[in-house]
XYZ file of C-alpha atoms in Angstrom:
486
model
C -0.562 -10.555 -18.268
C -1.431 -10.359 -21.830
C -4.237 -12.558 -21.213
C -6.156 -9.284 -20.467
C -6.807 -8.869 -24.031
C -9.378 -11.819 -24.014
C -12.000 -10.259 -22.006
C -11.312 -6.899 -23.722
C -11.761 -8.396 -27.260
C -14.849 -10.308 -26.039
C -16.396 -7.142 -25.096
C -15.355 -5.339 -28.238
C -17.292 -7.869 -30.275
C -20.312 -7.523 -28.062
C -20.344 -3.956 -28.762
C -19.579 -4.319 -32.432
C -22.478 -6.578 -33.553
C -25.326 -4.009 -32.405
C -23.584 -1.141 -34.241
C -23.423 -3.007 -37.481
C -26.907 -4.898 -37.274
C -28.647 -2.266 -39.366
C -26.333 -3.142 -42.316
C -26.735 -6.927 -42.166
C -30.049 -7.980 -42.965
C -29.538 -11.491 -41.627
C -29.133 -9.851 -38.085
C -32.295 -7.840 -38.239
C -34.732 -10.359 -36.607
C -32.257 -11.457 -34.008
C -33.656 -9.504 -31.005
C -31.147 -10.953 -28.503
C -28.388 -8.910 -29.776
C -29.797 -6.007 -27.796
C -28.465 -7.998 -24.643
C -24.959 -7.945 -25.936
C -23.905 -4.243 -24.715
C -24.995 -4.926 -21.082
C -23.042 -8.146 -21.208
C -20.135 -6.407 -22.379
C -20.430 -3.862 -19.591
C -20.421 -6.631 -17.036
C -17.231 -8.074 -18.600
C -15.428 -4.743 -18.533
C -16.465 -4.024 -15.055
C -14.945 -7.412 -14.127
C -11.637 -6.664 -15.657
C -11.114 -4.155 -12.642
C -11.248 -6.763 -9.776
C -9.444 -9.302 -11.728
C -6.683 -7.128 -12.924
C -6.545 -4.092 -10.718
C -7.104 -0.417 -11.814
C -6.718 -0.484 -15.523
C -6.843 3.073 -16.765
C -6.718 2.239 -20.368
C -10.017 0.134 -20.085
C -11.784 3.253 -18.966
C -12.891 4.335 -22.377
C -13.962 0.752 -23.220
C -16.082 0.993 -20.061
C -17.552 4.309 -21.065
C -18.426 2.657 -24.546
C -20.084 -0.216 -23.032
C -21.915 1.913 -20.569
C -23.085 4.168 -23.245
C -24.102 1.313 -25.726
C -26.176 -0.373 -22.780
C -28.002 2.893 -22.173
C -28.810 3.273 -26.055
C -29.889 -0.341 -26.321
C -31.954 -0.707 -23.178
C -35.267 0.572 -24.877
C -35.224 -2.040 -27.700
C -34.203 -4.689 -25.218
C -37.034 -3.782 -22.800
C -39.701 -3.702 -25.551
C -38.434 -6.819 -27.167
C -38.259 -8.745 -24.006
C -41.233 -7.525 -22.065
C -43.966 -5.634 -24.048
C -43.888 -7.383 -27.362
C -42.072 -10.579 -27.189
C -44.052 -12.060 -30.300
C -42.925 -9.180 -32.511
C -39.487 -8.843 -33.983
C -37.851 -5.692 -33.000
C -35.651 -5.459 -36.241
C -37.143 -2.041 -36.864
C -35.605 -0.566 -33.699
C -32.183 -1.361 -35.137
C -32.863 0.214 -38.677
C -33.955 3.475 -37.322
C -30.594 4.846 -35.929
C -28.877 4.793 -39.156
C -25.421 6.064 -40.010
C -25.453 9.150 -37.722
C -25.283 6.468 -34.779
C -23.409 3.583 -36.312
C -20.395 5.409 -37.795
C -19.734 7.716 -34.664
C -20.139 4.598 -32.689
C -17.716 2.388 -34.622
C -15.212 5.425 -34.486
C -15.453 5.588 -30.739
C -15.332 1.775 -30.282
C -12.090 1.536 -32.524
C -10.518 4.275 -30.354
C -11.591 2.441 -27.151
C -10.415 -0.926 -28.014
C -7.149 0.499 -29.543
C -6.316 2.220 -26.318
C -7.143 -1.013 -24.166
C -5.125 -3.268 -26.537
C -2.293 -1.025 -27.220
C -1.558 -0.149 -23.518
C -2.295 -3.542 -22.234
C 0.472 -4.568 -19.757
C 3.271 -7.050 -20.649
C 3.738 -7.974 -17.070
C 1.484 -8.813 -13.958
C 0.571 -5.683 -12.130
C -0.175 -7.663 -9.047
C 2.340 -8.189 -6.215
C 5.498 -10.420 -6.625
C 4.938 -13.538 -4.702
C 8.252 -15.323 -4.797
C 10.888 -14.550 -2.200
C 8.351 -11.985 -0.473
C 7.475 -12.086 3.028
C 4.846 -9.968 4.731
C 4.455 -8.694 8.411
C 1.658 -6.566 9.925
C 2.648 -4.014 12.557
C 0.506 -1.635 14.695
C 1.444 1.750 16.159
C -1.720 2.703 18.243
C -4.516 3.093 15.560
C -2.036 2.848 12.839
C -1.565 -0.335 10.897
C 1.222 -0.961 8.609
C 1.948 -3.830 6.118
C 5.526 -4.430 5.723
C 6.778 -6.445 2.442
C 10.322 -7.934 2.711
C 12.124 -8.913 -0.625
C 14.993 -11.447 -0.182
C 16.405 -13.916 1.935
C 16.096 -13.104 5.546
C 15.387 -14.709 9.051
C 13.581 -12.218 11.169
C 11.424 -13.048 14.127
C 8.031 -14.449 13.678
C 6.711 -10.863 13.935
C 8.488 -7.766 14.833
C 6.908 -5.570 17.426
C 7.943 -2.503 19.168
C 10.414 -3.045 21.921
C 10.858 -6.704 20.618
C 14.449 -8.017 20.256
C 14.943 -10.424 17.348
C 17.819 -12.722 16.847
C 19.726 -11.284 13.906
C 20.826 -13.675 11.018
C 24.230 -15.045 11.645
C 27.180 -16.307 9.334
C 25.600 -14.635 6.234
C 27.303 -12.528 3.770
C 27.126 -8.834 3.772
C 24.129 -8.059 1.603
C 23.060 -4.320 1.466
C 19.645 -3.494 2.698
C 17.076 -0.891 1.230
C 14.272 0.512 3.231
C 12.015 1.950 0.617
C 8.985 4.300 1.175
C 6.533 4.004 -1.606
C 4.730 6.923 -3.300
C 1.435 7.846 -1.315
C -0.417 7.534 -4.661
C -0.040 3.971 -5.802
C 1.891 2.723 -2.691
C 3.737 -0.616 -2.683
C 1.799 -2.035 -5.768
C 3.306 0.833 -7.757
C 6.804 -0.059 -6.823
C 6.668 -3.844 -6.466
C 8.616 -4.321 -9.828
C 11.365 -2.110 -8.607
C 11.664 -3.772 -5.373
C 11.833 -7.183 -6.971
C 14.512 -6.022 -9.288
C 16.453 -4.519 -6.532
C 16.312 -7.942 -4.645
C 17.486 -9.687 -7.819
C 20.409 -7.355 -8.097
C 21.791 -8.314 -4.574
C 19.643 -6.188 -2.018
C 17.255 -7.085 0.682
C 14.388 -4.750 0.223
C 11.873 -3.725 2.896
C 8.810 -1.479 1.811
C 5.491 -0.965 3.391
C 2.184 0.632 3.205
C 0.232 2.297 5.877
C -3.736 1.783 5.933
C -5.658 5.072 5.676
C -2.595 6.854 4.417
C -1.342 5.186 1.297
C -3.459 5.087 -1.848
C -4.101 1.981 -1.673
C -2.686 0.193 1.304
C -2.036 -3.426 0.347
C -1.081 -6.647 1.975
C -1.518 -10.316 1.289
C -3.093 -9.632 -2.129
C -5.750 -7.533 -0.540
C -5.936 -3.813 -0.922
C -7.667 -1.426 1.190
C -8.629 1.647 -1.109
C -8.651 5.181 0.069
C -11.604 7.684 -0.033
C -12.383 9.693 -3.187
C -11.352 12.744 -1.224
C -7.919 11.506 -0.476
C -7.451 10.425 -4.145
C -8.415 13.962 -5.072
C -5.989 15.663 -2.585
C -3.135 13.551 -3.767
C -3.914 14.281 -7.373
C -4.099 18.092 -6.583
C -0.969 18.045 -4.665
C 0.901 16.315 -7.503
C -0.346 18.946 -10.091
C -0.241 22.127 -7.953
C 1.578 21.527 -4.721
C 4.300 23.921 -5.766
C 1.980 26.635 -7.182
C -0.791 27.009 -4.649
C -0.381 27.670 -0.970
C -3.421 25.614 0.390
C -2.506 22.678 -1.647
C 1.020 22.647 -0.732
C -0.096 22.646 2.907
C -1.346 19.038 2.109
C 1.991 17.991 0.611
C 3.792 19.332 3.893
C 1.228 17.109 5.746
C 2.152 14.165 3.636
C 5.799 14.746 4.325
C 5.058 14.937 8.141
C 3.237 11.789 7.996
C 6.210 9.854 6.287
C 8.504 11.262 8.942
C 6.260 9.853 11.597
C 6.419 6.504 9.724
C 10.310 6.678 9.607
C 10.635 7.399 13.248
C 8.310 4.393 13.995
C 9.564 1.779 11.428
C 13.203 2.571 10.814
C 14.250 1.433 14.537
C 12.279 -1.855 14.191
C 13.732 -2.446 10.685
C 17.407 -1.862 12.134
C 16.729 -3.771 15.359
C 14.916 -6.851 14.007
C 15.979 -7.454 10.403
C 19.233 -5.717 9.664
C 22.338 -8.073 10.038
C 25.379 -6.564 11.705
C 27.787 -5.010 9.316
C 25.131 -4.719 6.364
C 24.951 -1.209 4.728
C 21.556 0.305 4.788
C 19.982 2.742 2.279
C 16.960 4.733 2.478
C 14.876 5.349 -0.593
C 11.654 7.280 -0.744
C 9.309 8.246 -3.548
C 7.418 11.582 -3.526
C 6.780 12.780 0.161
C 8.750 9.861 1.584
C 11.944 11.203 -0.296
C 11.255 14.595 1.096
C 10.855 13.113 4.562
C 14.140 11.313 4.463
C 16.097 14.440 3.191
C 14.534 16.496 6.108
C 15.110 13.729 8.655
C 18.741 13.080 7.830
C 20.336 15.572 9.901
C 23.548 14.996 11.987
C 21.868 13.434 14.820
C 19.969 11.002 12.505
C 23.422 10.071 10.848
C 24.861 9.445 14.227
C 21.935 7.403 15.489
C 21.742 5.316 12.483
C 25.494 4.361 11.565
C 24.454 1.780 9.112
C 22.662 4.209 6.761
C 25.096 5.177 4.214
C 23.012 7.151 1.730
C 19.544 8.472 0.677
C 17.681 8.298 -2.602
C 14.925 10.677 -3.076
C 12.946 9.730 -6.114
C 10.708 12.458 -7.749
C 10.314 14.433 -4.317
C 9.668 17.972 -5.019
C 10.348 18.744 -1.293
C 7.087 20.202 -0.485
C 7.908 21.599 2.849
C 10.537 23.939 1.281
C 8.101 25.894 -0.313
C 6.704 28.961 1.429
C 4.675 31.935 0.345
C 6.407 34.967 -0.787
C 5.790 38.032 1.278
C 3.327 40.390 -0.340
C 4.353 44.069 -1.088
C 1.741 46.504 -0.011
C 2.016 50.070 -1.245
C 2.312 52.835 1.186
C 0.023 55.975 1.128
C 2.115 58.926 0.326
C 1.735 61.854 2.752
C -0.609 64.948 1.628
C -1.999 62.582 -1.100
C -5.586 63.436 -2.571
C -8.338 61.256 -0.696
C -9.183 59.398 -4.005
C -5.578 58.369 -4.275
C -5.540 56.962 -0.830
C -8.780 55.058 -1.412
C -7.348 53.648 -4.608
C -4.123 52.288 -2.836
C -6.239 50.927 0.049
C -8.343 48.948 -2.469
C -5.146 47.786 -4.458
C -3.857 46.602 -0.961
C -6.968 44.809 -0.010
C -7.114 42.915 -3.372
C -3.398 42.042 -2.916
C -3.620 40.675 0.403
C -6.428 38.339 -0.828
C -4.504 37.171 -3.810
C -2.748 33.658 -3.438
C 0.869 34.054 -2.561
C 3.405 32.754 -4.974
C 5.409 29.923 -3.579
C 9.225 30.052 -3.611
C 11.778 27.932 -2.044
C 12.632 28.860 1.495
C 15.210 27.328 3.849
C 16.301 24.034 2.398
C 17.372 20.962 4.396
C 20.930 20.050 4.453
C 21.207 16.251 4.945
C 24.521 14.869 6.684
C 24.420 11.787 4.496
C 24.968 11.427 0.747
C 21.868 11.987 -1.268
C 20.826 10.981 -4.798
C 17.902 12.975 -6.403
C 16.469 10.944 -8.970
C 14.050 13.072 -10.969
C 11.993 13.443 -14.203
C 13.785 14.972 -17.021
C 10.999 17.764 -16.574
C 13.547 19.068 -13.953
C 15.636 20.158 -16.888
C 12.885 22.494 -18.154
C 13.895 25.969 -16.914
C 11.100 27.753 -18.464
C 9.256 30.337 -16.459
C 6.478 28.719 -14.280
C 8.192 25.429 -14.217
C 8.808 25.804 -10.529
C 7.994 22.133 -9.255
C 11.629 21.338 -8.966
C 12.882 24.605 -7.817
C 13.355 23.328 -4.006
C 15.315 20.246 -5.464
C 17.844 22.623 -7.289
C 18.000 24.696 -4.236
C 18.652 21.937 -1.871
C 21.449 20.455 -4.495
C 23.293 23.902 -4.695
C 23.312 24.344 -0.763
C 24.294 20.617 -0.090
C 27.031 20.081 2.544
C 27.367 16.463 2.138
C 27.835 14.767 -1.293
C 24.709 15.050 -3.458
C 23.907 14.247 -6.938
C 20.936 14.738 -9.382
C 20.233 12.113 -12.103
C 17.475 12.428 -14.634
C 16.748 9.764 -17.267
C 16.193 11.173 -20.628
C 12.371 11.065 -21.523
C 11.380 9.817 -17.960
C 8.025 11.254 -16.594
C 7.301 11.747 -13.086
C 5.819 8.246 -12.775
C 8.376 6.393 -14.833
C 10.649 5.366 -11.865
C 7.989 3.150 -10.593
C 6.775 0.061 -12.013
C 4.230 1.705 -13.918
C 6.247 1.859 -17.195
C 5.580 -2.057 -17.480
C 2.454 -2.429 -15.472
C 0.510 0.572 -16.572
C 1.997 1.844 -19.807
C -0.774 4.384 -20.488
C 0.604 6.516 -17.714
C 3.660 7.272 -19.867
C 1.286 9.046 -22.444
C -0.698 10.814 -19.678
C 2.453 12.009 -17.700
C 5.499 12.242 -20.197
C 8.834 13.449 -19.787
C 10.399 16.086 -22.154
C 12.565 13.720 -24.054
C 11.882 13.389 -27.671
C 12.700 9.718 -27.773
C 11.620 8.195 -24.449
C 13.006 4.909 -23.640
C 10.940 1.659 -23.626
C 9.068 0.874 -20.532
C 11.195 -2.125 -19.418
C 14.341 -0.159 -20.172
C 12.952 2.503 -17.673
C 12.495 0.215 -14.948
C 15.760 -1.438 -15.486
C 17.475 1.892 -15.649
C 15.843 2.994 -12.382
C 17.057 -0.339 -10.786
C 20.696 0.149 -12.228
C 21.101 3.843 -11.056
C 20.088 3.087 -7.477
C 22.219 -0.101 -7.510
C 25.348 1.702 -8.831
C 24.706 4.776 -6.451
C 24.706 2.225 -3.420
C 27.709 0.415 -4.737
C 29.807 3.658 -4.431
C 28.953 3.771 -0.819
C 28.680 0.071 0.299
C 32.387 -0.941 0.737
C 32.506 -4.559 0.817
C 28.582 -4.771 0.259
C 29.333 -3.808 -3.277
C 30.537 -7.418 -3.911
C 26.977 -8.709 -3.540
C 25.575 -6.447 -6.005
C 24.790 -6.963 -9.723
C 26.190 -3.667 -11.244
C 24.809 -2.771 -14.761
C 25.238 0.331 -16.953
C 21.596 2.013 -17.344
C 19.936 1.263 -20.896
C 19.341 4.967 -21.471
C 20.783 8.358 -21.386
C 21.239 10.037 -17.985
C 21.661 13.630 -17.242
C 23.809 13.960 -13.965
C 25.058 16.941 -11.802
C 26.793 16.816 -8.280
C 27.783 19.116 -5.503
C 29.943 18.646 -2.592
C 31.037 15.333 -3.983
C 33.950 13.874 -2.158
C 33.208 10.228 -2.723
C 34.525 8.015 -5.792
C 33.715 9.549 -9.212
C 29.962 9.779 -9.358
C 30.205 8.701 -13.053
C 30.133 5.282 -11.589
C 26.457 5.629 -11.331
C 26.588 5.207 -14.996
C 29.381 3.135 -15.717
C 30.073 0.750 -12.956
């Protein structure tokens, strides 16, 4: 996808010449240069529909927009009012106080766009992928199936499909994508797991995921939805009202599981194939809550759960407020003061603390950013995960790749490298983007191999390419160090 640098460089050149025109006498009488910034703006705008959301191009877009506004007056005068008169004077007037800051800003914008340009395509993987559309009332789901499979023409509720026969045991992963980014964000991970021996089924729900995507077409969410997801990501463990939205997301994902998992197991899962459930963000929390003893009995093929960067929003609850009592025989002014203090205390936002945690009846791997290792005061985003880990009754493990940020277990390290700077981990020497994606795939694969039995023979096991912090509780399975050294 490095060809994206071509339109970026063309736009940069179109923005460069108007800035240096005052210092090059031969360019003074070329009035058409004033049309270059608007042309650059159109080029940069065209990058987004052609290559998807490119945050590293936002500074270049802002620079092109600003330059277009600056050069509209000379462009308008030269083209409409006085076409017979050269407009060179318009370019000599700004001088250094416009040109020098403009060149500095342009250099920063171009450097950001080029340095963080993706090394791989951020669009969907097309080879070996099948898409199916499902409906549940007014809800519309887009399934993406990675790997060799022979399902029915289109799975529908209540439909019985002939299962593949005489096929080797190939582990399955039903993967719930992050609500922010959805399937496009995890497409490289799904493709990598397929190449390691899994059949992977992921999906997006129209109107819920940001964005929902199918067939190369995306259905973007509203700006309000994007804002809510962003606020929940930042403050979901700190503010009660915002946390309520995170709870709603986990509830929505549980509804997805209740609808889609029976269809997946009934229509696509070959008999004898081990099934693993993986979920990002609210999806991971929904799986941890859903996997009680009844769930484990109903879905015997499910061998384990991977919760990826899932803070478990539903665990948090507001800490009870402590109100002062008014002592007997206290002066009237003391009673007034205490009542005033209690009034303000009741209206102050409650501090969120972990409450009752779920206890899954299946083995769970919590794959988290290394920010979870920061125990500083106020770093409570992962408190619920640690509480759930300590109270586990089934085998549970925590894995954190050194230097991995909260978005680094998706495909973003290779498709949107700028996110690694915007949302870093705490490691001093973070791994390269490709290493992070490969480490994510390796950890999930190796964890599944510990639980797959004969299905492990179909998996390509590899050691993660970066350092990994591991903890475990109630571990009665083979040595969990196999997650690192298979």
